[in-house]
Amino acid sequence: DQQVKQNSPSLSVQEGRISILNCDYTNSMFDYFLWYKKYPAEGPTFLISISSIKDKNEDGRFTVFLNKSAKHLSLHIVPSQPGDSAVYFCAARFGYGQNFVFGPGTRLSVLP
Amino acid sequence: EPEVTQTPSHQVTQMGQEVILRCVPISNHLYFYWYRQILGQKVEFLVSFYNNEISEKSEIFDDQFSVERPDGSNFTLKIRSTKLEDSAMYFCASSEGQGLTEAFFGQGTRLTVV
């Protein structure tokens, strides 16, 4: 079952540059998407969300883009900081509730 | 800052034994959840709980699992007869509302079944 895919298991970016994390999904019924960040030995932390009625949502350094026709979303972090180094999960659902389908995660390393 | 707390941080149990994982959600939250992540695999939804009953559950949440809110603060996940494949990190989460409200996660309990 690969409904939500994050094809890059890891990504390294220089401090100050842009980080782009990608996520693809197969279920066209998905209508709400989240990005979570996870540090080792901690639970996931909510970062940003986007509903399928939008194609962009921005919160400070974090911007999520949604391309429904391509079933693709991406998280942009500008500028990247060493504290952003973590595993980033994309998650999707349709309807209401918390039955999100998670991607496998991408480990981001921001190098000083 | 309010947070979701889980105890214990690591639980080792023998196969076939019952285990209870405990969580204290954020105090004004009304919706409670359990997720799990088997080592090297995806985070998976188990169950959501509202108004003292299960509101949603996944295929993983079979008769071996149960949840309870025994008092005003705790939210527990019980696994009746643990199997080796139950070994995972279990995350509790809570949210103020349903729908578009994002859940806050605890730090997780690592369950090891031997």
mmCIF file of C-alpha atoms in Angstrom:
data_model
loop_
_atom_site.group_PDB
_atom_site.id
_atom_site.type_symbol
_atom_site.label_atom_id
_atom_site.label_comp_id
_atom_site.label_asym_id
_atom_site.label_seq_id
_atom_site.Cartn_x
_atom_site.Cartn_y
_atom_site.Cartn_z
ATOM 1 C CA ASP A 1 0.000 0.000 0.000
ATOM 2 C CA GLN A 2 1.811 3.100 -1.267
ATOM 3 C CA GLN A 3 -0.921 5.708 -1.198
ATOM 4 C CA VAL A 4 1.478 8.409 -0.005
ATOM 5 C CA LYS A 5 5.020 8.369 -1.267
ATOM 6 C CA GLN A 6 8.085 10.356 -0.377
ATOM 7 C CA ASN A 7 10.598 9.119 -2.863
ATOM 8 C CA SER A 8 13.634 10.807 -1.364
ATOM 9 C CA PRO A 9 14.624 9.085 1.881
ATOM 10 C CA SER A 10 17.145 11.823 2.601
ATOM 11 C CA LEU A 11 18.098 15.335 1.543
ATOM 12 C CA SER A 12 21.074 17.538 2.411
ATOM 13 C CA VAL A 13 20.947 21.307 2.034
ATOM 14 C CA GLN A 14 23.312 24.113 2.919
ATOM 15 C CA GLU A 15 22.208 26.516 5.654
ATOM 16 C CA GLY A 16 20.446 29.536 4.179
ATOM 17 C CA ARG A 17 19.405 27.744 0.991
ATOM 18 C CA ILE A 18 15.989 26.422 0.086
ATOM 19 C CA SER A 19 14.900 22.913 1.104
ATOM 20 C CA ILE A 20 12.267 21.286 -1.084
ATOM 21 C CA LEU A 21 10.634 18.116 0.168
ATOM 22 C CA ASN A 22 8.327 16.260 -2.169
ATOM 23 C CA CYS A 23 5.328 14.047 -1.642
ATOM 24 C CA ASP A 24 3.152 12.172 -4.140
ATOM 25 C CA TYR A 25 -0.147 10.474 -3.532
ATOM 26 C CA THR A 26 -2.272 8.059 -5.510
ATOM 27 C CA ASN A 27 -5.716 8.422 -3.950
ATOM 28 C CA SER A 28 -7.586 11.244 -5.687
ATOM 29 C CA MET A 29 -10.076 11.294 -2.817
ATOM 30 C CA PHE A 30 -7.521 12.826 -0.468
ATOM 31 C CA ASP A 31 -8.563 16.381 0.315
ATOM 32 C CA TYR A 32 -6.439 17.453 3.233
ATOM 33 C CA PHE A 33 -2.711 17.227 3.702
ATOM 34 C CA LEU A 34 -0.312 17.824 6.556
ATOM 35 C CA TRP A 35 3.410 18.057 6.995
ATOM 36 C CA TYR A 36 4.926 16.892 10.271
ATOM 37 C CA LYS A 37 8.479 17.192 11.496
ATOM 38 C CA LYS A 38 10.008 14.598 13.796
ATOM 39 C CA TYR A 39 13.171 14.810 15.850
ATOM 40 C CA PRO A 40 14.737 11.635 17.308
ATOM 41 C CA ALA A 41 13.080 10.459 20.536
ATOM 42 C CA GLU A 42 10.184 12.881 20.066
ATOM 43 C CA GLY A 43 6.710 12.633 18.629
ATOM 44 C CA PRO A 44 5.810 14.222 15.297
ATOM 45 C CA THR A 45 5.216 17.976 15.424
ATOM 46 C CA PHE A 46 2.678 19.596 13.154
ATOM 47 C CA LEU A 47 4.204 22.033 10.676
ATOM 48 C CA ILE A 48 1.700 23.145 8.089
ATOM 49 C CA SER A 49 -1.455 21.968 6.366
ATOM 50 C CA ILE A 50 -3.233 22.505 3.091
ATOM 51 C CA SER A 51 -6.755 21.791 1.965
ATOM 52 C CA SER A 52 -7.488 20.636 -1.565
ATOM 53 C CA ILE A 53 -9.376 23.869 -2.258
ATOM 54 C CA LYS A 54 -6.037 25.721 -2.140
ATOM 55 C CA ASP A 55 -2.827 25.340 -4.073
ATOM 56 C CA LYS A 56 -0.544 27.137 -1.645
ATOM 57 C CA ASN A 57 -0.298 27.796 2.061
ATOM 58 C CA GLU A 58 2.434 29.776 3.733
ATOM 59 C CA ASP A 59 3.533 30.051 7.352
ATOM 60 C CA GLY A 60 6.745 31.938 7.964
ATOM 61 C CA ARG A 61 9.644 30.050 6.416
ATOM 62 C CA PHE A 62 7.406 27.141 5.439
ATOM 63 C CA THR A 63 5.288 26.999 2.288
ATOM 64 C CA VAL A 64 3.317 24.018 1.036
ATOM 65 C CA PHE A 65 2.303 23.752 -2.618
ATOM 66 C CA LEU A 66 -0.396 21.403 -3.854
ATOM 67 C CA ASN A 67 -0.774 20.294 -7.461
ATOM 68 C CA LYS A 68 -3.976 18.277 -7.520
ATOM 69 C CA SER A 69 -3.765 17.285 -11.153
ATOM 70 C CA ALA A 70 -0.324 15.807 -10.566
ATOM 71 C CA LYS A 71 -1.267 14.486 -7.111
ATOM 72 C CA HIS A 72 1.844 16.118 -5.804
ATOM 73 C CA LEU A 73 2.675 18.374 -2.932
ATOM 74 C CA SER A 74 5.881 19.929 -1.803
ATOM 75 C CA LEU A 75 7.192 21.665 1.285
ATOM 76 C CA HIS A 76 9.562 24.556 0.828
ATOM 77 C CA ILE A 77 11.708 25.796 3.697
ATOM 78 C CA VAL A 78 13.384 29.140 3.089
ATOM 79 C CA PRO A 79 15.917 29.851 4.440
ATOM 80 C CA SER A 80 16.919 26.479 5.818
ATOM 81 C CA GLN A 81 18.429 26.404 9.299
ATOM 82 C CA PRO A 82 20.417 23.673 11.088
ATOM 83 C CA GLY A 83 17.494 23.299 13.535
ATOM 84 C CA ASP A 84 15.347 22.185 10.620
ATOM 85 C CA SER A 85 17.323 18.944 10.459
ATOM 86 C CA ALA A 86 14.710 16.257 11.151
ATOM 87 C CA VAL A 87 12.534 13.675 9.435
ATOM 88 C CA TYR A 88 9.626 15.232 7.558
ATOM 89 C CA PHE A 89 6.412 13.295 7.021
ATOM 90 C CA CYS A 90 3.716 14.082 4.535
ATOM 91 C CA ALA A 91 0.245 12.839 5.537
ATOM 92 C CA ALA A 92 -3.094 12.817 3.737
ATOM 93 C CA ARG A 93 -6.717 11.994 4.391
ATOM 94 C CA PHE A 94 -10.182 12.431 2.986
ATOM 95 C CA GLY A 95 -13.183 13.523 4.967
ATOM 96 C CA TYR A 96 -12.766 14.300 8.649
ATOM 97 C CA GLY A 97 -10.994 12.747 11.589
ATOM 98 C CA GLN A 98 -7.401 11.730 12.077
ATOM 99 C CA ASN A 99 -7.129 8.623 9.924
ATOM 100 C CA PHE A 100 -4.221 10.081 8.032
ATOM 101 C CA VAL A 101 -2.098 8.028 5.696
ATOM 102 C CA PHE A 102 1.531 8.890 6.249
ATOM 103 C CA GLY A 103 4.418 8.818 3.854
ATOM 104 C CA PRO A 104 7.651 7.073 4.835
ATOM 105 C CA GLY A 105 9.410 10.344 5.611
ATOM 106 C CA THR A 106 12.398 12.271 4.274
ATOM 107 C CA ARG A 107 15.384 12.942 6.491
ATOM 108 C CA LEU A 108 16.531 16.524 5.998
ATOM 109 C CA SER A 109 20.030 17.539 7.003
ATOM 110 C CA VAL A 110 20.817 21.242 6.956
ATOM 111 C CA LEU A 111 24.555 21.727 6.935
ATOM 112 C CA PRO A 112 26.082 24.798 8.606
ATOM 113 C CA GLU B 1 3.600 25.149 26.648
ATOM 114 C CA PRO B 2 1.053 22.355 27.122
ATOM 115 C CA GLU B 3 2.120 18.964 25.858
ATOM 116 C CA VAL B 4 1.004 15.383 25.537
ATOM 117 C CA THR B 5 2.956 13.089 27.861
ATOM 118 C CA GLN B 6 3.344 9.334 27.562
ATOM 119 C CA THR B 7 4.554 6.763 30.049
ATOM 120 C CA PRO B 8 6.612 4.678 30.097
ATOM 121 C CA SER B 9 9.108 5.785 27.469
ATOM 122 C CA HIS B 10 10.142 2.177 26.919
ATOM 123 C CA GLN B 11 8.242 -0.991 27.796
ATOM 124 C CA VAL B 12 9.574 -4.495 27.397
ATOM 125 C CA THR B 13 7.058 -7.317 27.676
ATOM 126 C CA GLN B 14 6.923 -11.031 27.018
ATOM 127 C CA MET B 15 4.885 -12.339 24.159
ATOM 128 C CA GLY B 16 1.357 -13.155 25.294
ATOM 129 C CA GLN B 17 1.378 -10.664 28.142
ATOM 130 C CA GLU B 18 -0.995 -7.754 28.462
ATOM 131 C CA VAL B 19 0.436 -4.269 28.276
ATOM 132 C CA ILE B 20 -1.068 -0.861 29.004
ATOM 133 C CA LEU B 21 0.395 2.270 27.487
ATOM 134 C CA ARG B 22 -0.522 5.501 29.190
ATOM 135 C CA CYS B 23 -1.015 9.004 27.912
ATOM 136 C CA VAL B 24 -1.983 12.324 29.425
ATOM 137 C CA PRO B 25 -3.462 14.485 26.654
ATOM 138 C CA ILE B 26 -3.534 18.276 26.679
ATOM 139 C CA SER B 27 -6.134 19.284 29.240
ATOM 140 C CA ASN B 28 -8.680 21.140 27.099
ATOM 141 C CA HIS B 29 -8.510 18.688 24.207
ATOM 142 C CA LEU B 30 -11.523 16.533 23.423
ATOM 143 C CA TYR B 31 -10.227 14.137 20.760
ATOM 144 C CA PHE B 32 -7.630 11.491 21.457
ATOM 145 C CA TYR B 33 -5.684 9.197 19.187
ATOM 146 C CA TRP B 34 -3.172 6.406 19.050
ATOM 147 C CA TYR B 35 -0.734 5.899 16.214
ATOM 148 C CA ARG B 36 2.140 3.503 15.883
ATOM 149 C CA GLN B 37 5.353 3.282 13.922
ATOM 150 C CA ILE B 38 7.035 -0.059 13.464
ATOM 151 C CA LEU B 39 10.786 0.403 13.176
ATOM 152 C CA GLY B 40 11.690 1.491 9.668
ATOM 153 C CA GLN B 41 8.079 1.736 8.566
ATOM 154 C CA LYS B 42 5.413 4.423 8.250
ATOM 155 C CA VAL B 43 3.419 6.039 10.999
ATOM 156 C CA GLU B 44 0.037 4.275 11.079
ATOM 157 C CA PHE B 45 -3.262 5.405 12.528
ATOM 158 C CA LEU B 46 -4.799 3.057 15.093
ATOM 159 C CA VAL B 47 -7.809 4.698 16.694
ATOM 160 C CA SER B 48 -9.522 7.943 17.587
ATOM 161 C CA PHE B 49 -11.642 8.493 20.685
ATOM 162 C CA TYR B 50 -14.192 11.149 21.509
ATOM 163 C CA ASN B 51 -16.891 11.489 24.129
ATOM 164 C CA ASN B 52 -15.850 8.228 25.776
ATOM 165 C CA GLU B 53 -16.179 6.109 22.706
ATOM 166 C CA ILE B 54 -14.195 5.082 19.673
ATOM 167 C CA SER B 55 -15.036 7.348 16.756
ATOM 168 C CA GLU B 56 -12.746 5.822 14.177
ATOM 169 C CA LYS B 57 -10.369 2.885 13.966
ATOM 170 C CA SER B 58 -8.107 1.277 11.429
ATOM 171 C CA GLU B 59 -7.810 -2.348 10.360
ATOM 172 C CA ILE B 60 -4.832 -2.699 12.686
ATOM 173 C CA PHE B 61 -7.015 -1.992 15.717
ATOM 174 C CA ASP B 62 -8.471 -5.470 16.166
ATOM 175 C CA ASP B 63 -9.944 -7.192 19.226
ATOM 176 C CA GLN B 64 -6.522 -7.369 20.841
ATOM 177 C CA PHE B 65 -6.558 -3.605 21.292
ATOM 178 C CA SER B 66 -8.728 -1.442 23.490
ATOM 179 C CA VAL B 67 -8.682 2.151 24.623
ATOM 180 C CA GLU B 68 -10.021 3.783 27.709
ATOM 181 C CA ARG B 69 -10.226 7.118 29.395
ATOM 182 C CA PRO B 70 -10.410 5.872 32.991
ATOM 183 C CA ASP B 71 -10.441 9.326 34.570
ATOM 184 C CA GLY B 72 -10.436 12.946 33.475
ATOM 185 C CA SER B 73 -6.821 13.033 32.486
ATOM 186 C CA ASN B 74 -5.477 9.674 31.302
ATOM 187 C CA PHE B 75 -5.992 7.927 27.986
ATOM 188 C CA THR B 76 -4.757 4.350 27.753
ATOM 189 C CA LEU B 77 -4.097 1.788 25.061
ATOM 190 C CA LYS B 78 -4.283 -1.847 26.129
ATOM 191 C CA ILE B 79 -2.934 -4.734 24.127
ATOM 192 C CA ARG B 80 -4.372 -7.924 25.589
ATOM 193 C CA SER B 81 -1.984 -10.611 24.390
ATOM 194 C CA THR B 82 1.061 -9.075 22.810
ATOM 195 C CA LYS B 83 2.681 -10.515 19.716
ATOM 196 C CA LEU B 84 6.189 -10.001 18.419
ATOM 197 C CA GLU B 85 4.800 -7.861 15.592
ATOM 198 C CA ASP B 86 3.293 -5.431 18.111
ATOM 199 C CA SER B 87 6.799 -4.145 18.759
ATOM 200 C CA ALA B 88 6.714 -0.518 17.675
ATOM 201 C CA MET B 89 6.777 3.069 18.829
ATOM 202 C CA TYR B 90 3.284 4.015 19.969
ATOM 203 C CA PHE B 91 2.305 7.667 19.804
ATOM 204 C CA CYS B 92 -0.596 9.228 21.610
ATOM 205 C CA ALA B 93 -2.049 12.453 20.248
ATOM 206 C CA SER B 94 -4.832 14.846 21.160
ATOM 207 C CA SER B 95 -6.667 17.712 19.511
ATOM 208 C CA GLU B 96 -9.109 20.380 20.521
ATOM 209 C CA GLY B 97 -11.539 19.676 17.742
ATOM 210 C CA GLN B 98 -12.092 17.327 14.870
ATOM 211 C CA GLY B 99 -12.055 18.196 11.218
ATOM 212 C CA LEU B 100 -9.293 20.565 10.303
ATOM 213 C CA THR B 101 -7.708 20.700 13.736
ATOM 214 C CA GLU B 102 -4.193 19.351 13.932
ATOM 215 C CA ALA B 103 -3.280 16.903 16.641
ATOM 216 C CA PHE B 104 -0.405 17.301 19.068
ATOM 217 C CA PHE B 105 1.688 14.201 19.602
ATOM 218 C CA GLY B 106 3.418 12.801 22.650
ATOM 219 C CA GLN B 107 7.012 11.644 22.565
ATOM 220 C CA GLY B 108 6.027 8.012 22.179
ATOM 221 C CA THR B 109 6.371 4.732 24.068
ATOM 222 C CA ARG B 110 8.682 2.168 22.565
ATOM 223 C CA LEU B 111 7.129 -1.253 23.052
ATOM 224 C CA THR B 112 9.413 -4.245 22.684
ATOM 225 C CA VAL B 113 7.802 -7.675 22.728
ATOM 226 C CA VAL B 114 10.249 -10.510 23.370
#
